[in-house]
Coordinates of C-alpha atoms and ligand atoms in Angstrom, one line a residue:
M1 CA 29.3 12.1 20.7
E2 CA 31.4 14.0 23.3
K3 CA 32.7 11.0 24.5
G4 CA 33.2 9.6 21.1
L5 CA 31.3 6.3 21.3
I6 CA 29.5 7.8 18.2
G7 CA 29.7 10.1 15.8
D8 CA 28.0 13.5 13.9
G9 CA 24.4 12.4 11.6
I10 CA 21.4 10.9 11.7
T11 CA 22.3 7.3 11.0
E12 CA 24.5 7.3 14.0
K13 CA 22.9 8.7 16.5
D14 CA 19.4 5.9 15.4
L15 CA 21.9 3.3 15.7
F16 CA 22.9 4.1 19.2
D17 CA 19.5 5.4 20.4
S18 CA 18.0 2.0 19.3
K19 CA 20.9 0.4 21.1
L20 CA 20.0 2.2 24.2
M21 CA 16.0 1.8 24.2
G22 CA 16.3 -1.9 23.1
L23 CA 18.0 -2.3 26.6
L24 CA 14.8 -1.5 27.9
T25 CA 12.7 -3.4 25.9
P26 CA 11.3 -6.7 27.5
R27 CA 12.6 -10.1 25.8
P28 CA 10.2 -11.6 22.7
S29 CA 9.7 -14.4 24.9
E30 CA 7.8 -12.0 27.5
V31 CA 6.5 -10.1 24.7
I32 CA 4.7 -12.8 23.0
A33 CA 3.6 -14.4 26.4
R34 CA 1.8 -10.9 27.7
F35 CA 0.5 -10.7 23.8
D36 CA -1.2 -14.6 23.8
R37 CA -2.8 -13.8 28.2
L38 CA -4.2 -10.5 26.2
Y39 CA -5.3 -11.9 22.8
A40 CA -7.3 -14.9 25.1
E41 CA -9.3 -12.0 26.5
S42 CA -9.6 -10.4 23.0
P43 CA -7.8 -9.7 19.6
E44 CA -8.1 -6.4 20.1
K45 CA -6.3 -6.0 23.3
A46 CA -3.1 -7.9 22.5
T47 CA -2.6 -5.7 19.7
D48 CA -3.5 -2.5 21.3
F49 CA -0.7 -4.1 24.1
Y50 CA 1.8 -4.4 21.0
Y51 CA 0.9 -1.1 19.1
A52 CA 1.6 0.9 22.2
L53 CA 4.9 -0.7 23.0
S54 CA 6.2 -0.3 19.3
R55 CA 5.5 3.2 20.6
A56 CA 7.3 2.9 23.3
S57 CA 10.1 1.5 22.7
D58 CA 10.4 4.0 19.9
Y59 CA 10.8 1.6 17.1
I60 CA 8.1 3.5 15.8
R61 CA 9.4 7.1 15.7
T62 CA 6.5 9.1 16.7
Y63 CA 7.6 12.1 16.6
R64 CA 9.4 12.1 13.4
V65 CA 6.3 10.5 11.9
A66 CA 4.2 13.0 13.5
K67 CA 5.5 15.5 10.5
D68 CA 4.0 13.9 7.3
L69 CA 1.8 15.7 6.3
K70 CA -2.1 14.2 6.0
W71 CA -5.6 15.6 4.5
K72 CA -8.5 14.1 3.0
S73 CA -9.9 15.0 -0.8
A74 CA -13.1 14.5 -1.3
T75 CA -13.8 12.5 -4.8
E76 CA -16.8 11.0 -6.5
Y77 CA -15.1 7.9 -5.6
G78 CA -15.1 9.3 -1.3
E79 CA -13.1 10.9 0.8
L80 CA -9.4 9.6 -0.6
D81 CA -6.3 10.4 1.9
I82 CA -3.2 12.1 1.3
T83 CA 0.1 12.0 3.2
V84 CA 3.0 13.8 2.1
N85 CA 6.0 10.9 3.5
L86 CA 8.9 12.6 5.3
S87 CA 10.9 9.6 6.4
K88 CA 10.6 8.0 3.7
P89 CA 12.6 8.5 0.1
E90 CA 11.1 8.3 -2.9
K91 CA 12.0 5.3 -5.3
D92 CA 12.7 4.5 -8.7
P93 CA 10.2 2.0 -10.2
K94 CA 13.2 0.8 -12.2
A95 CA 15.4 0.3 -9.4
I96 CA 12.3 -1.4 -6.9
A97 CA 12.5 -4.0 -10.9
A98 CA 16.3 -4.5 -10.5
A99 CA 16.4 -4.6 -6.2
G100 CA 13.4 -7.8 -6.7
K101 CA 16.0 -9.6 -8.8
A102 CA 19.1 -9.1 -6.6
K103 CA 20.6 -11.8 -5.1
A104 CA 20.3 -11.5 -1.1
G105 CA 23.6 -11.7 0.1
G106 CA 23.5 -9.6 3.3
Y107 CA 22.6 -10.6 6.6
P108 CA 19.4 -10.1 7.6
K109 CA 18.6 -10.7 4.0
C110 CA 16.4 -8.0 3.3
L111 CA 14.5 -5.0 6.0
L112 CA 11.9 -7.6 6.6
C113 CA 13.5 -10.7 7.6
R114 CA 13.0 -11.9 11.1
E115 CA 16.1 -11.7 11.8
A116 CA 16.0 -8.2 12.0
E117 CA 14.4 -8.6 15.8
G118 CA 17.1 -7.3 18.2
Y119 CA 19.7 -6.5 15.4
A120 CA 22.2 -3.9 16.2
G121 CA 22.0 -2.6 12.6
R122 CA 24.9 -1.1 10.7
L123 CA 25.1 2.3 8.8
D124 CA 23.2 0.9 5.6
Y125 CA 20.8 -0.8 7.7
P126 CA 18.3 0.2 10.5
G127 CA 19.3 -0.5 14.6
R128 CA 16.5 -3.3 15.4
A129 CA 17.3 -4.0 19.2
N130 CA 14.4 -2.5 20.4
H131 CA 12.1 -4.5 18.0
R132 CA 10.0 -7.5 18.5
L133 CA 8.1 -10.0 16.5
I134 CA 4.4 -11.9 17.4
P135 CA 4.7 -15.4 15.5
M136 CA 1.9 -16.8 13.7
K137 CA 0.7 -19.4 11.6
L138 CA -1.5 -18.3 8.4
N139 CA -2.4 -21.6 5.7
G140 CA -0.2 -23.8 8.2
E141 CA 3.0 -22.0 7.5
D142 CA 5.4 -19.7 10.0
F143 CA 4.5 -15.9 9.8
C144 CA 5.2 -12.6 12.1
L145 CA 3.3 -9.6 12.8
Q146 CA 4.8 -5.8 13.1
Y147 CA 4.2 -2.6 12.6
S148 CA 5.6 -0.5 10.3
P149 CA 8.1 1.8 11.7
Y150 CA 6.6 4.7 8.9
V151 CA 2.9 4.4 9.8
Y152 CA 0.8 5.4 7.4
Y153 CA -2.2 4.6 8.9
N154 CA -3.8 3.8 12.3
E155 CA -2.1 0.5 13.1
H156 CA 0.1 0.0 10.2
C157 CA 0.7 -3.7 10.5
I158 CA 3.2 -5.8 8.2
V159 CA 3.1 -9.9 8.7
L160 CA 5.7 -11.5 7.3
N161 CA 6.9 -14.5 6.1
S162 CA 9.3 -16.2 8.5
R163 CA 11.8 -16.9 5.3
H164 CA 13.4 -15.2 2.9
V165 CA 11.0 -16.2 -0.2
P166 CA 9.7 -14.1 -2.9
M167 CA 6.5 -12.5 -3.3
K168 CA 3.4 -14.8 -4.1
I169 CA 0.0 -14.1 -4.9
D170 CA -1.6 -17.6 -5.7
R171 CA -4.2 -19.8 -3.9
A172 CA -1.4 -20.4 -0.6
A173 CA -1.7 -16.0 -0.4
F174 CA -5.6 -15.8 -0.6
N175 CA -5.4 -18.3 2.1
K176 CA -3.3 -16.2 4.1
L177 CA -5.4 -12.9 4.1
L178 CA -8.3 -14.9 5.3
D179 CA -6.9 -16.8 8.4
F180 CA -5.4 -13.8 8.9
V181 CA -8.5 -11.6 9.5
D182 CA -9.7 -14.9 10.6
L183 CA -7.0 -14.5 14.0
F184 CA -7.7 -10.4 13.8
P185 CA -11.1 -9.7 12.7
H186 CA -10.2 -5.9 13.4
Y187 CA -7.6 -5.5 10.8
F188 CA -8.1 -6.0 7.5
L189 CA -4.9 -7.6 5.3
G190 CA -3.9 -7.2 1.7
S191 CA -0.6 -8.3 -0.2
N192 CA 1.2 -6.4 -3.5
A193 CA 0.8 -7.6 -6.2
D194 CA 4.2 -9.9 -7.8
L195 CA 5.5 -8.3 -10.7
P196 CA 7.0 -5.0 -11.0
I197 CA 5.9 -1.7 -11.1
V198 CA 1.9 -3.0 -10.1
G199 CA 3.6 -4.2 -6.9
G200 CA 5.2 -2.6 -4.0
S201 CA 8.7 -1.6 -3.3
I202 CA 10.1 -5.2 -1.5
L203 CA 8.9 -8.2 -4.1
S204 CA 12.1 -10.5 -2.8
H205 CA 9.9 -10.9 0.5
D206 CA 6.7 -12.5 1.1
H207 CA 4.7 -9.8 2.8
F208 CA 1.4 -8.1 3.7
Q209 CA 0.6 -5.1 4.8
G210 CA -2.9 -4.1 7.0
G211 CA -3.9 -2.1 10.2
H212 CA -6.6 -0.8 11.6
Y213 CA -8.2 1.7 9.6
D214 CA -11.1 1.8 6.8
F215 CA -9.8 3.2 3.8
A216 CA -11.8 5.4 0.4
M217 CA -12.7 1.6 -1.2
A218 CA -13.1 -0.5 1.9
K219 CA -16.3 2.3 2.3
A220 CA -17.5 2.1 -1.6
G221 CA -19.8 0.1 -2.7
I222 CA -20.9 -2.3 -5.4
E223 CA -21.8 -0.9 -8.7
T224 CA -22.6 -4.0 -11.0
E225 CA -23.7 -7.3 -9.1
L226 CA -21.9 -10.8 -10.7
R227 CA -22.7 -14.1 -10.5
F228 CA -20.0 -16.7 -11.0
S229 CA -21.6 -20.5 -11.8
G230 CA -21.1 -22.6 -8.6
F231 CA -20.8 -20.4 -6.8
E232 CA -24.0 -18.8 -5.4
D233 CA -23.5 -18.4 -2.3
V234 CA -20.9 -15.9 -2.5
Q235 CA -21.6 -12.3 -3.4
A236 CA -19.7 -11.1 -5.7
G237 CA -19.9 -7.5 -8.2
I238 CA -17.6 -4.8 -9.8
V239 CA -17.1 -2.0 -7.1
K240 CA -17.3 2.0 -8.1
W241 CA -14.3 2.4 -7.7
P242 CA -10.8 4.1 -10.2
M243 CA -9.4 0.9 -10.6
S244 CA -11.0 -2.4 -11.5
V245 CA -12.2 -4.4 -8.7
I246 CA -14.1 -7.6 -8.2
R247 CA -15.6 -7.9 -4.5
L248 CA -16.2 -10.9 -3.1
R249 CA -18.3 -11.8 0.2
A250 CA -19.0 -15.4 1.5
A251 CA -19.3 -17.0 4.9
D252 CA -17.0 -19.5 4.7
K253 CA -13.4 -18.5 4.0
V254 CA -12.8 -21.5 1.8
R255 CA -15.1 -20.5 -0.7
V256 CA -14.0 -17.4 -0.8
A257 CA -10.5 -18.6 -1.5
E258 CA -11.7 -21.2 -4.1
L259 CA -13.7 -18.1 -5.9
A260 CA -10.9 -15.9 -5.5
E261 CA -8.3 -18.7 -7.2
K262 CA -10.4 -19.0 -10.0
I263 CA -10.7 -15.5 -11.0
L264 CA -7.1 -15.3 -10.2
K265 CA -6.4 -17.8 -13.1
A266 CA -8.5 -16.9 -15.5
W267 CA -7.0 -13.2 -15.4
R268 CA -3.5 -14.7 -15.9
A269 CA -4.4 -16.0 -18.9
Y270 CA -6.5 -13.5 -20.2
S271 CA -6.2 -10.9 -22.9
D272 CA -8.5 -8.2 -24.7
P273 CA -6.7 -6.6 -27.2
S274 CA -9.7 -3.8 -27.7
V275 CA -8.6 -2.8 -24.7
T276 CA -4.9 -3.3 -24.7
V277 CA -5.3 -6.4 -21.6
F278 CA -2.5 -8.5 -23.2
A279 CA -1.6 -11.6 -20.4
E280 CA 1.8 -11.7 -21.5
T281 CA 4.4 -10.2 -24.4
D282 CA 7.4 -11.7 -25.7
G283 CA 7.0 -14.8 -22.8
E284 CA 7.4 -12.2 -20.1
P285 CA 4.0 -12.0 -18.0
H286 CA 1.7 -8.7 -17.7
N287 CA -1.7 -9.7 -15.6
T288 CA -1.7 -10.2 -11.3
I289 CA -4.0 -8.7 -8.6
T290 CA -3.7 -6.9 -5.5
P291 CA -6.0 -8.7 -3.0
I292 CA -7.3 -7.3 0.1
A293 CA -8.9 -9.5 2.7
R294 CA -11.3 -8.1 5.4
R295 CA -14.5 -8.8 7.7
R296 CA -18.4 -7.9 7.3
G297 CA -19.4 -8.8 10.7
A298 CA -18.8 -12.7 10.9
D299 CA -18.6 -12.4 7.4
F300 CA -15.1 -12.9 5.0
E301 CA -14.6 -10.2 2.3
M302 CA -11.9 -10.3 -0.6
D303 CA -11.4 -7.3 -3.1
L304 CA -9.4 -8.5 -6.0
V305 CA -8.0 -5.4 -7.6
L306 CA -6.8 -6.7 -11.8
R307 CA -3.1 -5.2 -12.5
N308 CA -1.4 -5.6 -15.8
N309 CA 1.8 -3.9 -16.0
L310 CA 2.6 -3.6 -19.9
T311 CA 4.4 -0.7 -21.1
T312 CA 5.2 0.8 -24.1
E313 CA 6.6 2.9 -26.2
E314 CA 4.8 5.8 -25.1
Y315 CA 4.1 4.6 -21.3
P316 CA 7.8 3.5 -20.9
L317 CA 7.0 3.3 -17.2
G318 CA 3.3 1.7 -17.8
L319 CA 0.3 1.9 -19.4
F320 CA -1.4 1.3 -16.8
H321 CA 0.2 3.4 -14.2
P322 CA 0.3 7.4 -14.0
H323 CA 0.9 8.7 -17.2
Q324 CA 3.4 11.5 -17.3
E325 CA 1.2 14.4 -17.0
L326 CA 0.7 13.4 -13.2
H327 CA 4.1 12.7 -12.4
H328 CA 4.5 16.1 -11.3
I329 CA 2.3 14.6 -8.3
K330 CA 3.4 10.7 -8.4
K331 CA 5.4 8.5 -10.7
E332 CA 5.9 5.2 -7.8
N333 CA 4.4 2.4 -8.2
I334 CA 0.9 2.2 -7.3
G335 CA 0.8 -0.3 -4.7
L336 CA -1.5 -1.6 -2.2
I337 CA -1.9 1.5 -0.1
E338 CA -2.3 3.9 -3.0
V339 CA -4.9 0.6 -4.4
M340 CA -7.3 0.9 -1.1
G341 CA -6.9 5.2 -1.5
L342 CA -4.6 6.7 0.5
A343 CA -1.6 8.4 -1.3
V344 CA 1.7 8.0 -0.2
L345 CA 3.2 11.4 -1.7
P346 CA 6.9 12.3 -1.9
A347 CA 8.4 14.3 0.8
R348 CA 9.5 17.3 -2.4
L349 CA 5.5 18.2 -2.4
K350 CA 5.8 20.0 0.9
A351 CA 8.3 22.8 -0.4
E352 CA 7.3 22.4 -3.7
L353 CA 3.0 22.8 -2.6
K354 CA 4.1 25.6 -0.5
E355 CA 6.2 27.6 -3.3
L356 CA 2.9 27.6 -5.6
E357 CA 1.4 28.7 -2.9
E358 CA 3.4 32.0 -2.4
I359 CA 3.7 32.6 -6.4
L360 CA 0.0 32.2 -6.9
V361 CA -0.9 34.5 -4.0
S362 CA 1.3 37.2 -5.3
G363 CA 0.2 36.2 -8.9
G364 CA 4.3 35.3 -9.7
D365 CA 5.5 33.1 -12.8
V366 CA 5.7 29.6 -11.9
S367 CA 7.3 28.9 -14.8
K368 CA 10.5 31.1 -13.6
S369 CA 10.9 28.6 -10.6
E370 CA 13.1 25.6 -11.1
S371 CA 11.6 23.4 -8.3
C372 CA 8.0 24.3 -9.9
L373 CA 8.9 24.9 -13.3
K374 CA 7.1 21.0 -13.7
H375 CA 3.7 21.7 -12.0
A376 CA 3.2 24.8 -14.6
A377 CA 0.7 22.6 -16.7
W378 CA -1.8 22.4 -14.2
V379 CA -1.0 25.7 -12.4
E380 CA -2.4 26.9 -15.4
E381 CA -5.1 25.2 -15.3
L382 CA -6.6 25.2 -12.0
K383 CA -5.8 28.9 -12.6
T384 CA -9.0 28.8 -15.4
R385 CA -10.7 27.9 -12.6
Y386 CA -10.2 29.6 -9.3
T387 CA -9.1 33.1 -8.1
F388 CA -6.0 32.8 -5.4
T389 CA -5.8 34.6 -2.8
S390 CA -3.9 33.8 0.6
E391 CA -7.1 32.8 2.6
N392 CA -8.4 29.9 0.2
T393 CA -5.0 28.9 -1.6
E394 CA -3.6 26.3 0.1
S395 CA -7.2 24.1 1.0
I396 CA -7.5 24.8 -3.2
L397 CA -3.6 22.8 -3.8
R398 CA -4.3 20.0 -1.3
Q399 CA -7.9 19.4 -2.7
E400 CA -6.5 19.4 -6.6
V401 CA -3.7 16.9 -5.4
G402 CA -6.5 14.7 -4.6
V403 CA -8.3 15.2 -7.9
V404 CA -5.1 14.7 -9.7
F405 CA -4.2 11.2 -7.2
M406 CA -7.5 10.5 -8.3
K407 CA -6.5 10.5 -12.0
V408 CA -3.7 8.6 -11.1
L409 CA -5.7 5.4 -9.7
E410 CA -7.9 5.9 -12.9
H411 CA -4.5 5.1 -15.1
A412 CA -4.1 2.4 -12.7
G413 CA -7.5 0.9 -13.7
V414 CA -7.3 -1.7 -16.7
F415 CA -11.0 -1.3 -17.8
K416 CA -11.4 2.2 -17.6
R417 CA -15.0 3.5 -16.2
D418 CA -16.2 4.4 -19.9
E419 CA -18.4 2.2 -21.8
A420 CA -16.3 0.5 -23.6
G421 CA -14.1 -0.4 -20.5
H422 CA -17.6 -1.3 -18.5
A423 CA -18.4 -4.1 -21.7
A424 CA -14.5 -5.8 -21.7
F425 CA -15.0 -5.5 -17.6
L426 CA -18.1 -7.8 -18.2
R427 CA -16.5 -10.0 -21.0
F428 CA -13.3 -10.8 -18.9
A429 CA -16.3 -12.1 -15.8
E430 CA -18.2 -14.0 -18.1
S431 CA -15.1 -15.3 -19.1
V432 CA -14.6 -16.9 -15.7
E433 CA -16.1 -20.2 -16.0
Ligands
ZN1 ZN1 14.0 -10.9 3.9

């Protein structure tokens, strides 16, 4: 800055230090050769090396990620992970939908394009001179492995299509997920759904997210066993989870993919007006699936989370989306990571929770605070159940944020966890023939 090479401001500083780190980072061919040598010893050794490199090169800005707030909240579905993300902006579901339809013009076309590797960056695109990718074949197509610079959980990785093609949930996607966990048995891999509202933030570039982490959903058991005729070799059941999940498990990954495809096709066309599930309205499709693949010993396991993005007059952001009364905590898309039980909450909550704590401890009035007014109804209800002191308030608020997140997931479930919802879920399962 003193020499006038860069201006002031975080973006210019980030571009410049990425350029410097890029000079120290080994060339792509060297990184790939070392990864392959280690992979021959064990897949875990290869990813350990690559993850360490991604942090050492400052592609993952560990010091920034360390500022995120993280805790666990106990619920009837297990311990949910809660994070308040301080390094990524909150996105508006409607802006995401618009971006998904936008025509790609620039270079690289998007943040997930492989052309980002080594790219100098510009004011509206992060510098990636220090970034390296690991190529691989999934379902016969070219894909690349990288880590997420935001690391929401341990070894949070992204597997991206080498071409800029849109997200699509189909048989090929199931094959890709299962091929990946075949190559890297210590990682899970999942995909966001391919429709706005219930999908992720980038629908325009085919990609998956995985990592070395056991989410609450992976730990949740089967509460109702299912049988699909012709698939007696595939164990199946409904998972005890706030969203609507069918779990498949078999030794043969092809059989898992075949049954997953059958369930997907049935779900795409499925309507049940008694529980407000409509496959389409005015020609616009609503049903899709968020799939997650993992290994269980030698077996392949796949969770199929049934999703529907219908909007109504009462719920303009989505009927199976957190309803308005929960927006004070979370109103963004419920994508893959949330589905699995990890809340990525907006940065504003850090200051708001701190302020709420001060107000509650001092006996102040929440409705007098502009930034905390949106939490007023929630706080009034909490006051009926707790006596707040300077010792307990922070932990109560954190636990109760977890309970709100649990409700967020329940709202996103298409078959509700009551008698009518369970019966409707079983009717759908029976319709898969
Ligand atoms: Zn792209």
